[in-house]
Tab-separated table of C-alpha atoms in Angstrom:
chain	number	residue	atom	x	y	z
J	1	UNK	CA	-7.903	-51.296	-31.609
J	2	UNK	CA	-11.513	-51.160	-32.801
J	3	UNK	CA	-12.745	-53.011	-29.365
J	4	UNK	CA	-13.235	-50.091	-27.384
J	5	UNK	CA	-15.242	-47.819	-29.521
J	6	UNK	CA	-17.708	-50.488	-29.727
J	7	UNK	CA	-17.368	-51.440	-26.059
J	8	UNK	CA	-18.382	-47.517	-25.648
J	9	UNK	CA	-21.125	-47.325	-27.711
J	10	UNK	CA	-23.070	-50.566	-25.714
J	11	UNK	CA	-22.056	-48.468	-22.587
J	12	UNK	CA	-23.984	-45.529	-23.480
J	13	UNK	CA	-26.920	-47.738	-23.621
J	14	UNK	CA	-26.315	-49.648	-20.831
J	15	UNK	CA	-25.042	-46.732	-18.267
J	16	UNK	CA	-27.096	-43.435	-18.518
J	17	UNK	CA	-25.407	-40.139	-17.540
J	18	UNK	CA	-25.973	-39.253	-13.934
J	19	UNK	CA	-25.619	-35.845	-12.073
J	20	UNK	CA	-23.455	-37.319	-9.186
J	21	UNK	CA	-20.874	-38.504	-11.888
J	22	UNK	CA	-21.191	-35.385	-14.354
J	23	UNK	CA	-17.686	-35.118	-16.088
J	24	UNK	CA	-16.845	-38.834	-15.680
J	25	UNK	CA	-16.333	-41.128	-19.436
J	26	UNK	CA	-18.122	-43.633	-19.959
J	27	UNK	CA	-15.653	-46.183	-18.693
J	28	UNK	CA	-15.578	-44.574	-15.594
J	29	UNK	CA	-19.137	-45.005	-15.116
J	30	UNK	CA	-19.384	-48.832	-16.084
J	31	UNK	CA	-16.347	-49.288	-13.337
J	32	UNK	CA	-18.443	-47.239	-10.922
J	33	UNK	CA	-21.372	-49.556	-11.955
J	34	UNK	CA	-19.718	-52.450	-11.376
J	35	UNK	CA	-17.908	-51.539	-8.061
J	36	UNK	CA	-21.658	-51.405	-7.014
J	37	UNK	CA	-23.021	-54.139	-8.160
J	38	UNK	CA	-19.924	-56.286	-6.498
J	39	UNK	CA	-21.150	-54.734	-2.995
J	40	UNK	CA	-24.879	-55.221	-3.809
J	41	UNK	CA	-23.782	-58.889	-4.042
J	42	UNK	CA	-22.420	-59.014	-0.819
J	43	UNK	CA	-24.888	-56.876	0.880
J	44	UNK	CA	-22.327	-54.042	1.430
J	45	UNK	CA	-23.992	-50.418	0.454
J	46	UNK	CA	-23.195	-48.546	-2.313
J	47	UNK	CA	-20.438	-46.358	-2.934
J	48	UNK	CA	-21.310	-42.488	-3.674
J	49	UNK	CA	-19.268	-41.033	-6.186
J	50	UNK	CA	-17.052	-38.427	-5.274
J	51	UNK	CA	-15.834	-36.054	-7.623
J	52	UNK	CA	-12.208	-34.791	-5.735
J	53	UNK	CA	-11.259	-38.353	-5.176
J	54	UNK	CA	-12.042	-38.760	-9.421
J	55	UNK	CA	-9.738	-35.457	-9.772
J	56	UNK	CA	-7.252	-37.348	-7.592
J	57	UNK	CA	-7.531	-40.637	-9.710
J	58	UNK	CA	-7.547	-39.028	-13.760
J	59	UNK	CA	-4.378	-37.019	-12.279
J	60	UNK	CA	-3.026	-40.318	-11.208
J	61	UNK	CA	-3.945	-42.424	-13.982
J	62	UNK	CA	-2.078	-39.660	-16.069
J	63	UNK	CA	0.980	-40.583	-14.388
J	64	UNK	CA	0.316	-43.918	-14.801
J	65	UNK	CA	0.142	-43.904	-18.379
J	66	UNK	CA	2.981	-41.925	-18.945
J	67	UNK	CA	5.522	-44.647	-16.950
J	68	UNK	CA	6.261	-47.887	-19.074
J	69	UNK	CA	5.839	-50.793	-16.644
J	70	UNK	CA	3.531	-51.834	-14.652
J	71	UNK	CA	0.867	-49.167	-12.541
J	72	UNK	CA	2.607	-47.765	-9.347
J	73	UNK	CA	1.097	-46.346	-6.385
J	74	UNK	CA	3.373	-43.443	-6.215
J	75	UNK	CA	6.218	-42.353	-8.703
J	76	UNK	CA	9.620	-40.614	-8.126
J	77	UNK	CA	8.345	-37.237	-8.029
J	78	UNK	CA	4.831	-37.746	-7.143
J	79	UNK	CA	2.849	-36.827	-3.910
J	80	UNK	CA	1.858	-39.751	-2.062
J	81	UNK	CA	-2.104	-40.884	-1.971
J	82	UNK	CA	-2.612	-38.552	0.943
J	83	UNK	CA	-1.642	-35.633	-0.344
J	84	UNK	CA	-3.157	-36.145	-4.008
J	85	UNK	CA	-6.217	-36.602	-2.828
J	86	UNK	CA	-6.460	-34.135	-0.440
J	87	UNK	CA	-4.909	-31.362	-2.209
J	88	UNK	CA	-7.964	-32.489	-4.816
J	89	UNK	CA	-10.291	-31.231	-2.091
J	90	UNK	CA	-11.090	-34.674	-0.937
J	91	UNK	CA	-11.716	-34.946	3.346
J	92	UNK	CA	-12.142	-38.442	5.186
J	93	UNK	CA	-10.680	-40.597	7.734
J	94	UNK	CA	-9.695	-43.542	6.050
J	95	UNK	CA	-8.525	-43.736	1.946
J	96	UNK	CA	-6.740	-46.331	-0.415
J	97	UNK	CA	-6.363	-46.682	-3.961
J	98	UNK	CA	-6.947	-49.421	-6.328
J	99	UNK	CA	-4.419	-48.691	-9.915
J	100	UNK	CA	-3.870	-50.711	-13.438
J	101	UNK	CA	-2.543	-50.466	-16.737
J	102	UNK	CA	-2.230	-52.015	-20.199
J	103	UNK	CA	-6.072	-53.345	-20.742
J	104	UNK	CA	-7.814	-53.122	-23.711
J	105	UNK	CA	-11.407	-52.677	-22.667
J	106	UNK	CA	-12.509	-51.644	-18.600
J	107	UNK	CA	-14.045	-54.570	-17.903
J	108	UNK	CA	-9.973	-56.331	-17.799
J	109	UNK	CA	-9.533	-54.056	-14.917
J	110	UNK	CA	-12.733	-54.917	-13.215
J	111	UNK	CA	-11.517	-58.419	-13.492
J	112	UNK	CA	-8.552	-58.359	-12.554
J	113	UNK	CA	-8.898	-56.660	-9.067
J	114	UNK	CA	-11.271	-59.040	-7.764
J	115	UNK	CA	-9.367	-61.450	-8.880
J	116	UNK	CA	-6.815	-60.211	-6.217
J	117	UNK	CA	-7.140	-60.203	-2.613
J	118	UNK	CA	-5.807	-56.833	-1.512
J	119	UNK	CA	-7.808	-54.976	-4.261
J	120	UNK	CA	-10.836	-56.931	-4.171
J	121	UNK	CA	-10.533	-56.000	-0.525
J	122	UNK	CA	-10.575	-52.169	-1.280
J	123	UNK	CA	-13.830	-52.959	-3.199
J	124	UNK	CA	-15.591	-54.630	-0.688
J	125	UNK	CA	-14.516	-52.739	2.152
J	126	UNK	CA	-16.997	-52.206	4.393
J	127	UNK	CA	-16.200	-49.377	5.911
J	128	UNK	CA	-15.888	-47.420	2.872
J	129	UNK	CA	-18.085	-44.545	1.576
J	130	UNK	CA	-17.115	-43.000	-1.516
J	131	UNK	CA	-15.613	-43.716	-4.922
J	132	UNK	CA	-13.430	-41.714	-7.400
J	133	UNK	CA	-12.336	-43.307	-10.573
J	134	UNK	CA	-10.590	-42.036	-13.588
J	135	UNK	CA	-9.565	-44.469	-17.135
J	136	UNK	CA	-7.313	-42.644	-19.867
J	137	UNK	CA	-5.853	-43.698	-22.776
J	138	UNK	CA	-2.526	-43.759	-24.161
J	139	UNK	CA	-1.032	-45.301	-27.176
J	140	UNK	CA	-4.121	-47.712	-27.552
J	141	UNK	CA	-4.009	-48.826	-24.169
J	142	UNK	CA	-6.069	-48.048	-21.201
J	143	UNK	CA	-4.868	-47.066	-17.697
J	144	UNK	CA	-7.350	-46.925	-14.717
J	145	UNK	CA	-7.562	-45.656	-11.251
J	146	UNK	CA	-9.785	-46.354	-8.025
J	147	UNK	CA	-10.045	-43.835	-5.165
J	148	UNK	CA	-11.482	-45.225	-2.345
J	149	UNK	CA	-12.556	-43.318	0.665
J	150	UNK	CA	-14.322	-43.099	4.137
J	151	UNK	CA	-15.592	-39.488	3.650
J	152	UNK	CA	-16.223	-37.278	6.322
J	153	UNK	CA	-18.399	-33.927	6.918
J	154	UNK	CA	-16.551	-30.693	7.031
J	155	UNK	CA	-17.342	-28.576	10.070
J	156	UNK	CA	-16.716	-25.043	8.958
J	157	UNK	CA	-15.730	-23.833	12.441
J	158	UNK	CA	-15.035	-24.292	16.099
J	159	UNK	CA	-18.571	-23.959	16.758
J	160	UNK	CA	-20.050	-26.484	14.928
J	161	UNK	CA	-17.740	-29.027	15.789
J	162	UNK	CA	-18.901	-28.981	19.470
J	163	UNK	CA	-22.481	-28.442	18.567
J	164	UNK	CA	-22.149	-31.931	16.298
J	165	UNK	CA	-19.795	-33.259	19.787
J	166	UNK	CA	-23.117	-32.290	22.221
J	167	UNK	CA	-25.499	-33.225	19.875
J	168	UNK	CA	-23.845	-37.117	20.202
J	169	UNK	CA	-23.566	-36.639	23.514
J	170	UNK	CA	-27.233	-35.705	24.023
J	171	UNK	CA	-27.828	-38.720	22.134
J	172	UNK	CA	-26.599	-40.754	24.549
J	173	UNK	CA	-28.065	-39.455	27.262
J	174	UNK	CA	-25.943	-36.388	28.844
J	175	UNK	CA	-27.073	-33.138	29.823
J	176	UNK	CA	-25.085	-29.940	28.168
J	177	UNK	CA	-23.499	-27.253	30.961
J	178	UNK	CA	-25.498	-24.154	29.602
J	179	UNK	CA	-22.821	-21.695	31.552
J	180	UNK	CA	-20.401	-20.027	29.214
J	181	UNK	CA	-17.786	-20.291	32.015
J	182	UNK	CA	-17.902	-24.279	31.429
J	183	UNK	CA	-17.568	-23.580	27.720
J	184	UNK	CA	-14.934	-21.329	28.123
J	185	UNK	CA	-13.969	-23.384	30.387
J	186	UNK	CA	-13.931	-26.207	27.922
J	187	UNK	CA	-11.894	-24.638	25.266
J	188	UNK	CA	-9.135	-23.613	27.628
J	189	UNK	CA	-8.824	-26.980	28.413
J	190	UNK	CA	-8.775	-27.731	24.932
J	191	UNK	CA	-6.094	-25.689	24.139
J	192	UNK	CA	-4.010	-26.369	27.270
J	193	UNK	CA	-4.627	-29.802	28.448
J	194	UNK	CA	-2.395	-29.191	31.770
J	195	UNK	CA	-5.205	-26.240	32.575
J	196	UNK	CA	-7.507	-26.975	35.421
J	197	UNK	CA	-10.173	-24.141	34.091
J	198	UNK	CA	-13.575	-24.823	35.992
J	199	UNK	CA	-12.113	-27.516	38.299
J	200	UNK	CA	-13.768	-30.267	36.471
J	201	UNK	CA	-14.598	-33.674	37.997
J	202	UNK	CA	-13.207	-35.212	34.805
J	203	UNK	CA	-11.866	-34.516	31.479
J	204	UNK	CA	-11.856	-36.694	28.695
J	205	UNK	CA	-9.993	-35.498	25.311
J	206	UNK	CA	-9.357	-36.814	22.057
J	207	UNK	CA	-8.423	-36.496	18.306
J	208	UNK	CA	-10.801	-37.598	15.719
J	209	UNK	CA	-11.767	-36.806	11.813
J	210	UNK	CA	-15.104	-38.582	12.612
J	211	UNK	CA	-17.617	-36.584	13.901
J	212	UNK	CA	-20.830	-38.996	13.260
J	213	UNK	CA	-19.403	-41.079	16.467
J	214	UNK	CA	-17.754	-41.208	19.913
J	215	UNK	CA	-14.434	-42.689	20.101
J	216	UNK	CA	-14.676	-46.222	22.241
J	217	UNK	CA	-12.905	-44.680	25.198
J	218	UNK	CA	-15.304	-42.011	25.742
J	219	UNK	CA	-18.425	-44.152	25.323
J	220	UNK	CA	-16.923	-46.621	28.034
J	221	UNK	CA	-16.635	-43.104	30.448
J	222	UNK	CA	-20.235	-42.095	29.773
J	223	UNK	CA	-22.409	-44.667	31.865
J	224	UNK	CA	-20.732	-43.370	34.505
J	225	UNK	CA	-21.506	-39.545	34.309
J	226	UNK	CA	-25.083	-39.414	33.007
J	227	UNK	CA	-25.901	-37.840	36.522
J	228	UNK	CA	-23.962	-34.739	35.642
J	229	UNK	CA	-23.324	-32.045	33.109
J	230	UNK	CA	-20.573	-31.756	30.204
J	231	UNK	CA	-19.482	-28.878	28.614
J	232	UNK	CA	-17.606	-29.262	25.146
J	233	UNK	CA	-14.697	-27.628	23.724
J	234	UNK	CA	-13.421	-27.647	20.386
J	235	UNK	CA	-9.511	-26.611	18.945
J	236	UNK	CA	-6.715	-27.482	16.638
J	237	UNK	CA	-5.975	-30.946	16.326
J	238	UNK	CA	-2.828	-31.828	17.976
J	239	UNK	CA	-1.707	-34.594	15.649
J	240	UNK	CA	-2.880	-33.046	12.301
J	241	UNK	CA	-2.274	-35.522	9.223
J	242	UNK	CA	-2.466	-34.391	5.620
J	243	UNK	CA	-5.113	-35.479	4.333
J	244	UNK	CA	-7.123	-35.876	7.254
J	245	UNK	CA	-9.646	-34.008	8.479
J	246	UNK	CA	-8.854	-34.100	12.597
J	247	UNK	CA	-10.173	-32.186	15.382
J	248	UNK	CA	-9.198	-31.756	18.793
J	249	UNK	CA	-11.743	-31.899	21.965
J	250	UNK	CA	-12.127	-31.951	25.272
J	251	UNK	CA	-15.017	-32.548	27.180
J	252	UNK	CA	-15.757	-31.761	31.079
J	253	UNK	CA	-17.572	-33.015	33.551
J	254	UNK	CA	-19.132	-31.328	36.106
Protein backbone atom coordinates (compact mmCIF):
# COMPACT_ATOMS: atom_id res chain seq x y z
CA UNK A 1 0.00 0.00 0.00
CA UNK A 2 2.80 2.39 0.98
CA UNK A 3 4.85 1.41 -2.42
CA UNK A 4 3.44 3.87 -4.57
CA UNK A 5 3.67 7.05 -2.67
CA UNK A 6 7.26 6.45 -2.47
CA UNK A 7 7.52 5.21 -6.06
CA UNK A 8 5.93 8.90 -6.73
CA UNK A 9 8.01 10.87 -4.83
CA UNK A 10 11.50 9.34 -6.77
CA UNK A 11 9.38 10.15 -9.94
CA UNK A 12 9.13 13.71 -9.31
CA UNK A 13 12.80 13.76 -9.22
CA UNK A 14 13.45 11.67 -11.87
CA UNK A 15 10.63 13.01 -14.50
CA UNK A 16 10.25 16.89 -14.54
CA UNK A 17 6.89 18.40 -15.58
CA UNK A 18 6.75 19.17 -19.26
CA UNK A 19 4.37 21.51 -21.27
CA UNK A 20 3.51 18.82 -23.95
CA UNK A 21 2.22 16.52 -21.05
CA UNK A 22 0.61 19.36 -18.77
CA UNK A 23 -2.31 17.58 -16.85
CA UNK A 24 -0.72 14.09 -17.02
CA UNK A 25 0.32 12.25 -13.13
CA UNK A 26 3.27 11.39 -12.58
CA UNK A 27 2.85 7.78 -13.58
CA UNK A 28 1.77 8.78 -16.74
CA UNK A 29 4.85 10.56 -17.40
CA UNK A 30 7.39 7.75 -16.25
CA UNK A 31 5.22 5.34 -18.80
CA UNK A 32 5.60 8.06 -21.43
CA UNK A 33 9.35 8.08 -20.44
CA UNK A 34 9.80 4.74 -20.78
CA UNK A 35 7.76 4.12 -24.03
CA UNK A 36 10.64 6.42 -25.29
CA UNK A 37 13.40 5.17 -24.09
CA UNK A 38 12.23 1.47 -25.46
CA UNK A 39 12.21 3.18 -29.10
CA UNK A 40 15.47 5.11 -28.48
CA UNK A 41 16.84 1.56 -27.99
CA UNK A 42 15.79 0.40 -31.12
CA UNK A 43 16.42 3.46 -33.07
CA UNK A 44 12.66 4.11 -33.62
CA UNK A 45 11.79 8.06 -32.92
CA UNK A 46 10.05 9.26 -30.21
CA UNK A 47 6.54 9.37 -29.55
CA UNK A 48 4.88 13.01 -29.06
CA UNK A 49 2.41 13.11 -26.51
CA UNK A 50 -0.94 13.76 -27.43
CA UNK A 51 -3.32 15.08 -25.14
CA UNK A 52 -6.99 13.74 -26.88
CA UNK A 53 -5.58 10.30 -27.21
CA UNK A 54 -4.66 10.77 -23.00
CA UNK A 55 -8.49 12.01 -22.69
CA UNK A 56 -9.34 8.84 -24.62
CA UNK A 57 -7.09 6.57 -22.36
CA UNK A 58 -8.00 8.16 -18.40
CA UNK A 59 -11.76 7.71 -19.80
CA UNK A 60 -10.83 4.20 -20.63
CA UNK A 61 -8.78 3.30 -17.81
CA UNK A 62 -11.92 4.51 -15.76
CA UNK A 63 -13.80 1.80 -17.22
CA UNK A 64 -11.24 -0.41 -16.67
CA UNK A 65 -11.06 -0.02 -13.12
CA UNK A 66 -14.51 -0.14 -12.49
CA UNK A 67 -14.89 -3.98 -14.20
CA UNK A 68 -13.48 -6.84 -11.87
CA UNK A 69 -11.41 -9.06 -14.17
CA UNK A 70 -8.97 -8.63 -16.24
CA UNK A 71 -8.51 -5.06 -18.63
CA UNK A 72 -10.79 -5.25 -21.79
CA UNK A 73 -10.49 -3.43 -24.90
CA UNK A 74 -14.07 -2.53 -25.09
CA UNK A 75 -16.96 -3.21 -22.50
CA UNK A 76 -20.72 -3.94 -22.97
CA UNK A 77 -21.77 -0.50 -23.31
CA UNK A 78 -18.68 1.16 -24.37
CA UNK A 79 -17.72 2.85 -27.75
CA UNK A 80 -15.17 1.00 -29.50
CA UNK A 81 -11.34 2.50 -29.76
CA UNK A 82 -12.40 4.44 -32.81
CA UNK A 83 -14.93 6.26 -31.62
CA UNK A 84 -13.37 7.04 -28.03
CA UNK A 85 -10.68 8.45 -29.35
CA UNK A 86 -12.02 10.37 -31.87
CA UNK A 87 -14.92 11.76 -30.16
CA UNK A 88 -11.77 12.91 -27.68
CA UNK A 89 -10.73 15.12 -30.59
CA UNK A 90 -8.02 12.79 -31.61
CA UNK A 91 -7.41 12.64 -35.90
CA UNK A 92 -4.97 9.99 -37.58
CA UNK A 93 -4.85 7.21 -39.93
CA UNK A 94 -3.81 4.40 -38.05
CA UNK A 95 -4.57 3.85 -33.88
CA UNK A 96 -4.37 0.89 -31.29
CA UNK A 97 -4.41 0.65 -27.72
CA UNK A 98 -2.24 -0.99 -25.25
CA UNK A 99 -4.64 -1.68 -21.57
CA UNK A 100 -3.80 -3.34 -17.92
CA UNK A 101 -4.96 -3.71 -14.57
CA UNK A 102 -4.22 -4.86 -11.02
CA UNK A 103 -0.35 -3.55 -10.63
CA UNK A 104 0.93 -2.09 -7.78
CA UNK A 105 3.50 0.36 -9.04
CA UNK A 106 3.69 1.55 -13.21
CA UNK A 107 6.68 0.11 -13.84
CA UNK A 108 4.52 -3.76 -13.63
CA UNK A 109 2.75 -2.44 -16.59
CA UNK A 110 5.79 -1.31 -18.43
CA UNK A 111 6.96 -4.80 -17.90
CA UNK A 112 4.56 -6.62 -18.68
CA UNK A 113 3.75 -5.33 -22.26
CA UNK A 114 7.06 -5.87 -23.57
CA UNK A 115 7.04 -8.85 -22.23
CA UNK A 116 4.22 -9.62 -24.80
CA UNK A 117 4.43 -9.68 -28.41
CA UNK A 118 1.30 -7.91 -29.61
CA UNK A 119 1.79 -5.02 -27.07
CA UNK A 120 5.39 -4.73 -27.24
CA UNK A 121 4.53 -4.45 -30.90
CA UNK A 122 2.24 -1.34 -30.35
CA UNK A 123 5.33 0.15 -28.58
CA UNK A 124 7.71 -0.29 -31.09
CA UNK A 125 5.66 0.34 -33.96
CA UNK A 126 7.28 2.10 -36.36
CA UNK A 127 4.90 3.74 -37.98
CA UNK A 128 3.50 5.33 -35.03
CA UNK A 129 3.51 9.04 -34.01
CA UNK A 130 1.84 9.90 -30.95
CA UNK A 131 1.13 8.68 -27.43
CA UNK A 132 -1.78 9.12 -24.94
CA UNK A 133 -1.64 7.44 -21.63
CA UNK A 134 -3.76 7.61 -18.59
CA UNK A 135 -3.04 5.33 -14.87
CA UNK A 136 -5.90 5.61 -12.12
CA UNK A 137 -6.37 4.11 -9.08
CA UNK A 138 -8.96 2.14 -7.51
CA UNK A 139 -9.16 0.24 -4.34
CA UNK A 140 -5.24 0.24 -4.01
CA UNK A 141 -4.69 -0.96 -7.32
CA UNK A 142 -3.57 0.68 -10.44
CA UNK A 143 -5.17 0.46 -13.92
CA UNK A 144 -3.33 1.86 -17.03
CA UNK A 145 -3.98 2.73 -20.57
CA UNK A 146 -1.84 3.29 -23.87
CA UNK A 147 -3.21 5.22 -26.87
CA UNK A 148 -1.26 4.79 -29.69
CA UNK A 149 -1.61 6.72 -32.85
CA UNK A 150 -0.39 7.71 -36.42
CA UNK A 151 -1.58 11.37 -36.19
CA UNK A 152 -2.46 13.30 -39.01
CA UNK A 153 -2.78 17.23 -39.89
CA UNK A 154 -6.22 18.66 -40.07
CA UNK A 155 -6.92 20.59 -43.25
CA UNK A 156 -9.56 23.09 -42.29
CA UNK A 157 -11.12 23.19 -45.77
CA UNK A 158 -11.44 22.13 -49.35
CA UNK A 159 -8.85 24.49 -50.22
CA UNK A 160 -6.12 23.52 -48.35
CA UNK A 161 -6.41 20.04 -48.95
CA UNK A 162 -5.57 20.51 -52.69
CA UNK A 163 -3.05 23.18 -52.02
CA UNK A 164 -1.15 20.38 -49.56
CA UNK A 165 -2.26 17.64 -52.84
CA UNK A 166 -0.25 20.24 -55.50
CA UNK A 167 2.24 21.12 -53.25
CA UNK A 168 3.30 17.02 -53.28
CA UNK A 169 2.74 16.98 -56.59
CA UNK A 170 5.07 19.90 -57.36
CA UNK A 171 7.41 18.02 -55.35
CA UNK A 172 7.64 15.48 -57.59
CA UNK A 173 7.97 17.20 -60.44
CA UNK A 174 4.40 18.22 -62.06
CA UNK A 175 3.30 21.40 -63.26
CA UNK A 176 -0.20 22.85 -61.66
CA UNK A 177 -3.13 23.81 -64.50
CA UNK A 178 -3.42 27.57 -63.41
CA UNK A 179 -7.06 27.75 -65.33
CA UNK A 180 -9.97 27.78 -62.95
CA UNK A 181 -11.92 25.77 -65.58
CA UNK A 182 -9.39 22.73 -64.80
CA UNK A 183 -10.03 23.36 -61.12
CA UNK A 184 -13.49 23.51 -61.49
CA UNK A 185 -13.04 21.13 -63.58
CA UNK A 186 -11.31 19.06 -60.98
CA UNK A 187 -13.85 19.26 -58.30
CA UNK A 188 -16.69 18.22 -60.55
CA UNK A 189 -14.90 15.31 -61.14
CA UNK A 190 -14.43 14.95 -57.63
CA UNK A 191 -17.79 14.99 -56.79
CA UNK A 192 -19.07 12.96 -59.76
CA UNK A 193 -16.51 10.53 -60.80
CA UNK A 194 -18.70 9.41 -64.01
CA UNK A 195 -18.28 13.39 -65.13
CA UNK A 196 -16.04 13.99 -68.06
CA UNK A 197 -15.64 17.95 -67.02
CA UNK A 198 -12.55 19.33 -69.08
CA UNK A 199 -12.10 16.14 -71.16
CA UNK A 200 -9.09 15.10 -69.29
CA UNK A 201 -6.37 12.80 -70.68
CA UNK A 202 -6.50 10.98 -67.34
CA UNK A 203 -7.94 10.96 -63.99
CA UNK A 204 -6.58 9.44 -61.10
CA UNK A 205 -8.74 9.51 -57.68
CA UNK A 206 -8.40 8.33 -54.33
CA UNK A 207 -9.28 8.29 -50.56
CA UNK A 208 -6.69 9.06 -48.05
CA UNK A 209 -6.35 10.56 -44.25
CA UNK A 210 -2.64 11.12 -45.15
CA UNK A 211 -1.88 14.13 -46.68
CA UNK A 212 2.15 14.22 -46.10
CA UNK A 213 2.24 11.46 -49.11
CA UNK A 214 0.96 10.10 -52.44
CA UNK A 215 -0.77 6.90 -52.37
CA UNK A 216 1.55 4.09 -54.33
CA UNK A 217 -0.84 4.02 -57.26
CA UNK A 218 -0.57 7.55 -58.08
CA UNK A 219 3.22 7.78 -57.73
CA UNK A 220 3.49 4.71 -60.22
CA UNK A 221 1.09 7.14 -62.79
CA UNK A 222 3.34 10.17 -62.37
CA UNK A 223 6.60 9.30 -64.45
CA UNK A 224 4.44 9.11 -67.05
CA UNK A 225 2.73 12.62 -67.09
CA UNK A 226 5.51 14.99 -66.00
CA UNK A 227 5.15 16.47 -69.64
CA UNK A 228 1.73 17.81 -68.81
CA UNK A 229 -0.38 19.75 -66.38
CA UNK A 230 -2.70 18.52 -63.35
CA UNK A 231 -5.30 20.26 -61.85
CA UNK A 232 -6.50 19.08 -58.26
CA UNK A 233 -9.78 18.71 -56.76
CA UNK A 234 -10.74 18.17 -53.36
CA UNK A 235 -14.45 16.73 -51.76
CA UNK A 236 -16.11 14.51 -49.26
CA UNK A 237 -14.58 11.35 -48.73
CA UNK A 238 -16.56 8.62 -50.15
CA UNK A 239 -15.73 5.92 -47.63
CA UNK A 240 -15.70 8.11 -44.43
CA UNK A 241 -14.63 6.01 -41.20
CA UNK A 242 -15.12 7.29 -37.68
CA UNK A 243 -12.34 8.13 -36.49
CA UNK A 244 -10.54 8.82 -39.49
CA UNK A 245 -9.69 11.74 -40.95
CA UNK A 246 -10.32 10.88 -45.01
CA UNK A 247 -10.48 12.98 -47.96
CA UNK A 248 -11.56 12.48 -51.33
CA UNK A 249 -9.50 13.67 -54.63
CA UNK A 250 -9.21 13.61 -57.94
CA UNK A 251 -6.58 14.75 -59.98
CA UNK A 252 -6.53 15.53 -63.95
CA UNK A 253 -4.36 15.46 -66.45
CA UNK A 254 -4.18 17.55 -69.17
Amino acid sequence: MYRLPILATILALMVPAAPAQQGATVAEQYLFSLTNQHRAEHHLPALAWDSALARAARNHAAVIAAHPGPAEHQYLGEADLKSRTYAAGAHYSEVSENVAGHAMAPVEFDRAWMNSPVHRANILDPNLTSIGIAVVERGGNLFAVEDFSHATQVFGGTNQVEQQAERLLRERGLRIATSPEAHQDAREICRQPSSTAGHPLLIMQWDGADLTQLPAAVLQSLPQVREHSVAVGACPSTHPQPGFTTYHLAVLMF
